[in-house]
PDB file of C-alpha atoms and ligand atoms in Angstrom:
ATOM      1  CA  UNK A1242     -22.491  61.362 117.221  1.00  0.00           C
ATOM      2  CA  UNK A1243     -19.199  59.524 117.532  1.00  0.00           C
ATOM      3  CA  UNK A1244     -19.428  56.677 120.059  1.00  0.00           C
ATOM      4  CA  UNK A1245     -16.610  55.270 122.141  1.00  0.00           C
ATOM      5  CA  UNK A1246     -16.014  51.750 123.401  1.00  0.00           C
ATOM      6  CA  UNK A1247     -13.447  51.122 126.122  1.00  0.00           C
ATOM      7  CA  UNK A1248     -12.576  47.475 126.007  1.00  0.00           C
ATOM      8  CA  UNK A1249     -10.872  44.918 128.220  1.00  0.00           C
ATOM      9  CA  UNK A1250     -11.985  46.103 131.659  1.00  0.00           C
ATOM     10  CA  UNK A1251     -10.996  43.364 134.063  1.00  0.00           C
ATOM     11  CA  UNK A1252     -10.238  44.784 137.533  1.00  0.00           C
ATOM     12  CA  UNK A1253     -12.913  46.152 139.914  1.00  0.00           C
ATOM     13  CA  UNK A1254     -11.352  49.628 139.785  1.00  0.00           C
ATOM     14  CA  UNK A1255     -11.748  49.652 135.979  1.00  0.00           C
ATOM     15  CA  UNK A1256     -15.502  49.907 136.563  1.00  0.00           C
ATOM     16  CA  UNK A1257     -15.016  53.007 138.737  1.00  0.00           C
ATOM     17  CA  UNK A1258     -12.914  54.571 135.989  1.00  0.00           C
ATOM     18  CA  UNK A1259     -15.581  53.766 133.379  1.00  0.00           C
ATOM     19  CA  UNK A1260     -18.349  55.226 135.559  1.00  0.00           C
ATOM     20  CA  UNK A1261     -16.325  58.413 135.846  1.00  0.00           C
ATOM     21  CA  UNK A1262     -15.663  58.926 132.122  1.00  0.00           C
ATOM     22  CA  UNK A1263     -18.864  57.253 130.836  1.00  0.00           C
ATOM     23  CA  UNK A1264     -18.021  55.720 127.467  1.00  0.00           C
ATOM     24  CA  UNK A1265     -20.972  54.504 125.383  1.00  0.00           C
ATOM     25  CA  UNK A1266     -19.768  50.904 125.589  1.00  0.00           C
ATOM     26  CA  UNK A1267     -17.386  48.887 127.733  1.00  0.00           C
ATOM     27  CA  UNK A1268     -15.997  45.511 126.706  1.00  0.00           C
ATOM     28  CA  UNK A1269     -15.441  42.378 128.764  1.00  0.00           C
ATOM     29  CA  UNK A1270     -13.118  39.788 127.217  1.00  0.00           C
ATOM     30  CA  UNK A1271     -14.233  36.159 127.539  1.00  0.00           C
ATOM     31  CA  UNK A1272     -11.090  34.651 126.063  1.00  0.00           C
ATOM     32  CA  UNK A1273      -8.945  32.864 128.583  1.00  0.00           C
ATOM     33  CA  UNK A1274      -5.661  33.437 126.727  1.00  0.00           C
ATOM     34  CA  UNK A1275      -6.033  37.190 127.226  1.00  0.00           C
ATOM     35  CA  UNK A1276      -4.572  38.949 130.268  1.00  0.00           C
ATOM     36  CA  UNK A1277      -7.876  40.860 130.285  1.00  0.00           C
ATOM     37  CA  UNK A1278     -10.071  37.774 130.545  1.00  0.00           C
ATOM     38  CA  UNK A1279     -12.996  37.853 132.974  1.00  0.00           C
ATOM     39  CA  UNK A1280     -15.324  35.114 134.200  1.00  0.00           C
ATOM     40  CA  UNK A1281     -19.090  35.192 133.951  1.00  0.00           C
ATOM     41  CA  UNK A1282     -19.259  35.889 137.712  1.00  0.00           C
ATOM     42  CA  UNK A1283     -16.890  38.857 137.471  1.00  0.00           C
ATOM     43  CA  UNK A1284     -18.797  40.292 134.511  1.00  0.00           C
ATOM     44  CA  UNK A1285     -22.109  39.955 136.402  1.00  0.00           C
ATOM     45  CA  UNK A1286     -20.642  41.813 139.377  1.00  0.00           C
ATOM     46  CA  UNK A1287     -19.182  44.514 137.139  1.00  0.00           C
ATOM     47  CA  UNK A1288     -22.493  44.927 135.275  1.00  0.00           C
ATOM     48  CA  UNK A1289     -24.241  45.611 138.603  1.00  0.00           C
ATOM     49  CA  UNK A1290     -21.721  48.328 139.508  1.00  0.00           C
ATOM     50  CA  UNK A1291     -21.682  49.951 136.082  1.00  0.00           C
ATOM     51  CA  UNK A1292     -23.918  52.967 135.368  1.00  0.00           C
ATOM     52  CA  UNK A1293     -27.045  51.701 133.584  1.00  0.00           C
ATOM     53  CA  UNK A1294     -26.537  53.852 130.466  1.00  0.00           C
ATOM     54  CA  UNK A1295     -23.213  52.199 129.629  1.00  0.00           C
ATOM     55  CA  UNK A1296     -23.699  49.219 127.324  1.00  0.00           C
ATOM     56  CA  UNK A1297     -21.696  46.062 127.955  1.00  0.00           C
ATOM     57  CA  UNK A1298     -20.061  44.184 125.082  1.00  0.00           C
ATOM     58  CA  UNK A1299     -18.791  40.621 125.470  1.00  0.00           C
ATOM     59  CA  UNK A1300     -15.724  39.839 123.360  1.00  0.00           C
ATOM     60  CA  UNK A1301     -15.602  36.192 122.233  1.00  0.00           C
ATOM     61  CA  UNK A1302     -13.203  34.108 120.144  1.00  0.00           C
ATOM     62  CA  UNK A1303     -14.830  30.952 118.743  1.00  0.00           C
ATOM     63  CA  UNK A1304     -16.883  30.595 121.924  1.00  0.00           C
ATOM     64  CA  UNK A1305     -19.644  28.004 122.358  1.00  0.00           C
ATOM     65  CA  UNK A1306     -22.841  29.918 121.417  1.00  0.00           C
ATOM     66  CA  UNK A1307     -24.578  28.478 124.493  1.00  0.00           C
ATOM     67  CA  UNK A1308     -22.267  30.532 126.752  1.00  0.00           C
ATOM     68  CA  UNK A1309     -22.794  33.707 124.732  1.00  0.00           C
ATOM     69  CA  UNK A1310     -26.577  33.278 124.791  1.00  0.00           C
ATOM     70  CA  UNK A1311     -26.548  32.772 128.568  1.00  0.00           C
ATOM     71  CA  UNK A1312     -24.665  36.041 129.146  1.00  0.00           C
ATOM     72  CA  UNK A1313     -26.970  37.968 126.808  1.00  0.00           C
ATOM     73  CA  UNK A1314     -30.186  36.478 128.153  1.00  0.00           C
ATOM     74  CA  UNK A1315     -29.198  37.075 131.776  1.00  0.00           C
ATOM     75  CA  UNK A1316     -28.652  40.752 130.983  1.00  0.00           C
ATOM     76  CA  UNK A1317     -24.953  40.676 131.858  1.00  0.00           C
ATOM     77  CA  UNK A1318     -24.210  41.666 128.268  1.00  0.00           C
ATOM     78  CA  UNK A1319     -26.044  43.977 125.870  1.00  0.00           C
ATOM     79  CA  UNK A1320     -23.980  43.155 122.792  1.00  0.00           C
ATOM     80  CA  UNK A1321     -21.852  40.217 121.558  1.00  0.00           C
ATOM     81  CA  UNK A1322     -18.584  40.894 119.718  1.00  0.00           C
ATOM     82  CA  UNK A1323     -17.368  37.895 117.734  1.00  0.00           C
ATOM     83  CA  UNK A1324     -13.630  38.095 117.247  1.00  0.00           C
ATOM     84  CA  UNK A1325     -12.803  34.630 115.880  1.00  0.00           C
ATOM     85  CA  UNK A1326     -13.748  32.528 112.860  1.00  0.00           C
ATOM     86  CA  UNK A1327     -17.494  32.816 113.400  1.00  0.00           C
ATOM     87  CA  UNK A1328     -19.591  32.509 110.247  1.00  0.00           C
ATOM     88  CA  UNK A1329     -22.585  34.396 108.912  1.00  0.00           C
ATOM     89  CA  UNK A1330     -24.739  31.499 110.173  1.00  0.00           C
ATOM     90  CA  UNK A1331     -23.331  31.885 113.697  1.00  0.00           C
ATOM     91  CA  UNK A1332     -24.195  35.594 113.646  1.00  0.00           C
ATOM     92  CA  UNK A1333     -27.751  35.011 112.421  1.00  0.00           C
ATOM     93  CA  UNK A1334     -28.318  32.267 114.982  1.00  0.00           C
ATOM     94  CA  UNK A1335     -27.347  34.572 117.890  1.00  0.00           C
ATOM     95  CA  UNK A1336     -29.503  37.390 116.529  1.00  0.00           C
ATOM     96  CA  UNK A1337     -32.508  35.098 116.123  1.00  0.00           C
ATOM     97  CA  UNK A1338     -32.223  33.623 119.608  1.00  0.00           C
ATOM     98  CA  UNK A1339     -31.276  36.717 121.632  1.00  0.00           C
ATOM     99  CA  UNK A1340     -32.551  39.725 119.647  1.00  0.00           C
ATOM    100  CA  UNK A1341     -29.493  41.655 120.767  1.00  0.00           C
ATOM    101  CA  UNK A1342     -26.882  43.363 118.588  1.00  0.00           C
ATOM    102  CA  UNK A1343     -23.956  41.354 117.245  1.00  0.00           C
ATOM    103  CA  UNK A1344     -20.650  42.940 116.236  1.00  0.00           C
ATOM    104  CA  UNK A1345     -18.479  40.942 113.846  1.00  0.00           C
ATOM    105  CA  UNK A1346     -14.787  41.762 114.199  1.00  0.00           C
ATOM    106  CA  UNK A1347     -12.819  41.584 110.958  1.00  0.00           C
ATOM    107  CA  UNK A1348      -9.050  41.326 110.923  1.00  0.00           C
ATOM    108  CA  UNK A1349      -7.973  43.702 108.170  1.00  0.00           C
ATOM    109  CA  UNK A1350      -4.977  42.991 105.973  1.00  0.00           C
ATOM    110  CA  UNK A1351      -6.329  44.505 102.758  1.00  0.00           C
ATOM    111  CA  UNK A1352      -9.517  45.749 101.080  1.00  0.00           C
ATOM    112  CA  UNK A1353     -10.603  42.159 100.291  1.00  0.00           C
ATOM    113  CA  UNK A1354     -10.918  41.408 104.015  1.00  0.00           C
ATOM    114  CA  UNK A1355     -13.239  44.381 104.329  1.00  0.00           C
ATOM    115  CA  UNK A1356     -15.345  43.596 101.249  1.00  0.00           C
ATOM    116  CA  UNK A1357     -15.840  39.991 102.309  1.00  0.00           C
ATOM    117  CA  UNK A1358     -18.024  41.189 105.218  1.00  0.00           C
ATOM    118  CA  UNK A1359     -19.794  44.257 103.850  1.00  0.00           C
ATOM    119  CA  UNK A1360     -23.045  42.332 103.238  1.00  0.00           C
ATOM    120  CA  UNK A1361     -22.974  40.596 106.618  1.00  0.00           C
ATOM    121  CA  UNK A1362     -26.155  40.585 108.685  1.00  0.00           C
ATOM    122  CA  UNK A1363     -24.094  41.581 111.740  1.00  0.00           C
ATOM    123  CA  UNK A1364     -25.517  44.718 113.362  1.00  0.00           C
ATOM    124  CA  UNK A1365     -22.076  46.285 113.200  1.00  0.00           C
ATOM    125  CA  UNK A1366     -18.719  45.387 111.729  1.00  0.00           C
ATOM    126  CA  UNK A1367     -15.560  46.090 113.693  1.00  0.00           C
ATOM    127  CA  UNK A1368     -12.334  46.558 111.775  1.00  0.00           C
ATOM    128  CA  UNK A1369      -9.218  45.653 113.707  1.00  0.00           C
ATOM    129  CA  UNK A1370      -5.634  44.589 113.183  1.00  0.00           C
ATOM    130  CA  UNK A1371      -5.717  41.641 115.568  1.00  0.00           C
ATOM    131  CA  UNK A1372      -6.966  40.819 119.030  1.00  0.00           C
ATOM    132  CA  UNK A1373      -6.162  43.620 121.438  1.00  0.00           C
ATOM    133  CA  UNK A1374      -2.504  43.795 120.423  1.00  0.00           C
ATOM    134  CA  UNK A1375      -2.450  47.566 120.058  1.00  0.00           C
ATOM    135  CA  UNK A1376      -1.446  47.542 116.373  1.00  0.00           C
ATOM    136  CA  UNK A1377      -2.762  50.028 113.811  1.00  0.00           C
ATOM    137  CA  UNK A1378      -3.618  48.948 110.231  1.00  0.00           C
ATOM    138  CA  UNK A1379      -3.821  50.880 106.975  1.00  0.00           C
ATOM    139  CA  UNK A1380      -7.074  52.852 107.330  1.00  0.00           C
ATOM    140  CA  UNK A1381      -7.097  53.744 103.611  1.00  0.00           C
ATOM    141  CA  UNK A1382      -8.739  50.362 102.859  1.00  0.00           C
ATOM    142  CA  UNK A1383     -11.870  51.556 104.723  1.00  0.00           C
ATOM    143  CA  UNK A1384     -12.969  54.134 102.152  1.00  0.00           C
ATOM    144  CA  UNK A1385     -16.591  54.346 100.958  1.00  0.00           C
ATOM    145  CA  UNK A1386     -18.186  51.970 103.466  1.00  0.00           C
ATOM    146  CA  UNK A1387     -21.932  52.501 103.520  1.00  0.00           C
ATOM    147  CA  UNK A1388     -22.734  50.989 106.926  1.00  0.00           C
ATOM    148  CA  UNK A1389     -21.880  51.673 110.564  1.00  0.00           C
ATOM    149  CA  UNK A1390     -18.666  50.187 111.898  1.00  0.00           C
ATOM    150  CA  UNK A1391     -16.343  50.281 114.885  1.00  0.00           C
ATOM    151  CA  UNK A1392     -12.692  51.177 114.312  1.00  0.00           C
ATOM    152  CA  UNK A1393     -10.201  49.343 116.552  1.00  0.00           C
ATOM    153  CA  UNK A1394      -6.524  48.508 116.530  1.00  0.00           C
ATOM    154  CA  UNK A1395      -3.858  50.568 118.206  1.00  0.00           C
ATOM    155  CA  UNK A1396      -5.978  53.657 118.846  1.00  0.00           C
ATOM    156  CA  UNK A1397      -4.564  55.982 121.481  1.00  0.00           C
ATOM    157  CA  UNK A1398      -4.500  59.692 122.309  1.00  0.00           C
ATOM    158  CA  UNK A1399      -1.802  60.371 119.703  1.00  0.00           C
ATOM    159  CA  UNK A1400      -3.779  59.028 116.713  1.00  0.00           C
ATOM    160  CA  UNK A1401      -7.427  59.197 117.820  1.00  0.00           C
ATOM    161  CA  UNK A1402      -8.360  62.586 116.369  1.00  0.00           C
ATOM    162  CA  UNK A1403      -6.842  61.675 113.007  1.00  0.00           C
ATOM    163  CA  UNK A1404      -8.702  58.350 113.083  1.00  0.00           C
ATOM    164  CA  UNK A1405     -12.038  60.056 113.738  1.00  0.00           C
ATOM    165  CA  UNK A1406     -11.459  62.702 111.056  1.00  0.00           C
ATOM    166  CA  UNK A1407     -10.097  60.405 108.368  1.00  0.00           C
ATOM    167  CA  UNK A1408     -12.091  57.190 108.886  1.00  0.00           C
ATOM    168  CA  UNK A1409     -15.329  58.597 110.378  1.00  0.00           C
ATOM    169  CA  UNK A1410     -16.428  55.373 112.046  1.00  0.00           C
ATOM    170  CA  UNK A1411     -19.628  54.923 114.045  1.00  0.00           C
ATOM    171  CA  UNK A1412     -17.470  54.226 117.112  1.00  0.00           C
ATOM    172  CA  UNK A1413     -13.841  54.138 118.151  1.00  0.00           C
ATOM    173  CA  UNK A1414     -12.733  51.164 120.216  1.00  0.00           C
ATOM    174  CA  UNK A1415      -9.673  51.199 122.478  1.00  0.00           C
ATOM    175  CA  UNK A1416      -8.004  48.780 124.827  1.00  0.00           C
ATOM    176  CA  UNK A1417      -4.164  48.867 124.829  1.00  0.00           C
ATOM    177  CA  UNK A1418      -4.243  52.643 124.261  1.00  0.00           C
ATOM    178  CA  UNK A1419      -5.962  53.231 127.606  1.00  0.00           C
ATOM    179  CA  UNK A1420      -3.554  51.014 129.556  1.00  0.00           C
ATOM    180  CA  UNK A1421      -0.225  51.506 131.325  1.00  0.00           C
ATOM    181  CA  UNK A1422       1.666  48.377 132.349  1.00  0.00           C
ATOM    182  CA  UNK A1423      -1.248  46.280 131.001  1.00  0.00           C
ATOM    183  CA  UNK A1424      -3.724  47.883 133.415  1.00  0.00           C
ATOM    184  CA  UNK A1425      -6.437  50.408 132.592  1.00  0.00           C
ATOM    185  CA  UNK A1426      -5.118  53.908 133.235  1.00  0.00           C
ATOM    186  CA  UNK A1427      -7.772  56.429 134.370  1.00  0.00           C
ATOM    187  CA  UNK A1428      -5.704  59.377 133.151  1.00  0.00           C
ATOM    188  CA  UNK A1429      -5.540  57.908 129.634  1.00  0.00           C
ATOM    189  CA  UNK A1430      -9.278  57.133 129.742  1.00  0.00           C
ATOM    190  CA  UNK A1431     -10.043  60.752 130.669  1.00  0.00           C
ATOM    191  CA  UNK A1432      -7.825  62.046 127.861  1.00  0.00           C
ATOM    192  CA  UNK A1433      -9.579  59.824 125.306  1.00  0.00           C
ATOM    193  CA  UNK A1434     -13.007  61.065 126.409  1.00  0.00           C
ATOM    194  CA  UNK A1435     -11.799  64.669 126.134  1.00  0.00           C
ATOM    195  CA  UNK A1436     -10.686  64.056 122.549  1.00  0.00           C
ATOM    196  CA  UNK A1437     -13.961  62.352 121.630  1.00  0.00           C
ATOM    197  CA  UNK A1438     -16.027  65.133 123.266  1.00  0.00           C
ATOM    198  CA  UNK A1439     -13.993  67.740 121.409  1.00  0.00           C
ATOM    199  CA  UNK A1440     -14.659  65.970 118.104  1.00  0.00           C
ATOM    200  CA  UNK A1441     -18.353  65.210 118.687  1.00  0.00           C
ATOM    201  CA  UNK A1442     -19.904  68.653 117.970  1.00  0.00           C
ATOM    202  CA  UNK A1443     -18.444  68.568 114.452  1.00  0.00           C
ATOM    203  CA  UNK A1444     -20.889  65.864 113.367  1.00  0.00           C
TER     204      UNK A1444
HETATM  205  O1  LIG B2256      -8.279  42.550 124.398  1.00  0.00           O
HETATM  206  C1  LIG B2256      -8.050  41.363 124.213  1.00  0.00           C
HETATM  207  O2  LIG B2256      -7.240  40.737 124.908  1.00  0.00           O
HETATM  208  C2  LIG B2256      -8.752  40.632 123.112  1.00  0.00           C
HETATM  209  C3  LIG B2256      -8.703  39.267 123.098  1.00  0.00           C
HETATM  210  C4  LIG B2256      -9.344  38.555 122.107  1.00  0.00           C
HETATM  211  C5  LIG B2256     -10.048  39.229 121.116  1.00  0.00           C
HETATM  212  C6  LIG B2256     -10.095  40.600 121.107  1.00  0.00           C
HETATM  213  C7  LIG B2256      -9.461  41.324 122.086  1.00  0.00           C
HETATM  214  N1  LIG B2256      -9.480  42.694 122.121  1.00  0.00           N
HETATM  215  C8  LIG B2256     -10.077  43.546 121.132  1.00  0.00           C
HETATM  216  O3  LIG B2256      -9.104  44.178 120.366  1.00  0.00           O
HETATM  217  C9  LIG B2256      -9.602  45.436 119.894  1.00  0.00           C
HETATM  218  C10 LIG B2256      -8.578  46.540 119.949  1.00  0.00           C
HETATM  219  O4  LIG B2256      -7.623  46.436 120.868  1.00  0.00           O
HETATM  220  P1  LIG B2256      -6.374  47.449 120.937  1.00  0.00           P
HETATM  221  O5  LIG B2256      -6.937  48.819 121.198  1.00  0.00           O
HETATM  222  O6  LIG B2256      -5.636  47.387 119.654  1.00  0.00           O
HETATM  223  O7  LIG B2256      -5.587  46.958 122.084  1.00  0.00           O
HETATM  224  C11 LIG B2256     -10.835  45.723 120.715  1.00  0.00           C
HETATM  225  O8  LIG B2256     -11.966  45.549 119.888  1.00  0.00           O
HETATM  226  C12 LIG B2256     -10.853  44.644 121.758  1.00  0.00           C
HETATM  227  O9  LIG B2256     -12.180  44.198 121.919  1.00  0.00           O
END
């Protein structure tokens, strides 16, 4: 069944919106250059308010593994998403220490970028065009992938159904596409869930 991740929740009300629409995953960005960045304390508070069935993903860019491990071991996060230059060794180290899923985000320019990570020990790959910039990439380079992956990058109500039908990812991942004026928009979140629910019975 198609999963959905709603990423970049950073205001207290974003948690209320997520509890209403109930995506499979929500993402907290631990990257201080992002307007969506949260602190460990905020994420801990948000985790407490979030419905227990919703899994929390921490988004990191070349973060000190010690900080990632702390968040995973304290139960603030269920999954780590590595969005920087992390290596295969970094991924395996986190998996060995925490026994929690690791998503490796891959910035896709062409098929070579995709193939370079197909044998990764990451629990999931995530194919994206950048870092939450809301830009789509050429999905045709994702053909014939024999493992589960998240599709991110510029997904929104207008292109989501096509993305699900054409790419058939394990999960769709949205951030900019569920925002208005750089804030999470509950109406857009509801619309996305409607589209995912409508698609789900087909699988
Ligand atoms: O959202 C951010 O600010 C961010 C910062 C650093 C790394 C990743 C970030 N976001 C990730 O970008 C994708 C898709 O975003 P969009 O839908 O294109 O806006 C998603 O995986 C976020 O986790």
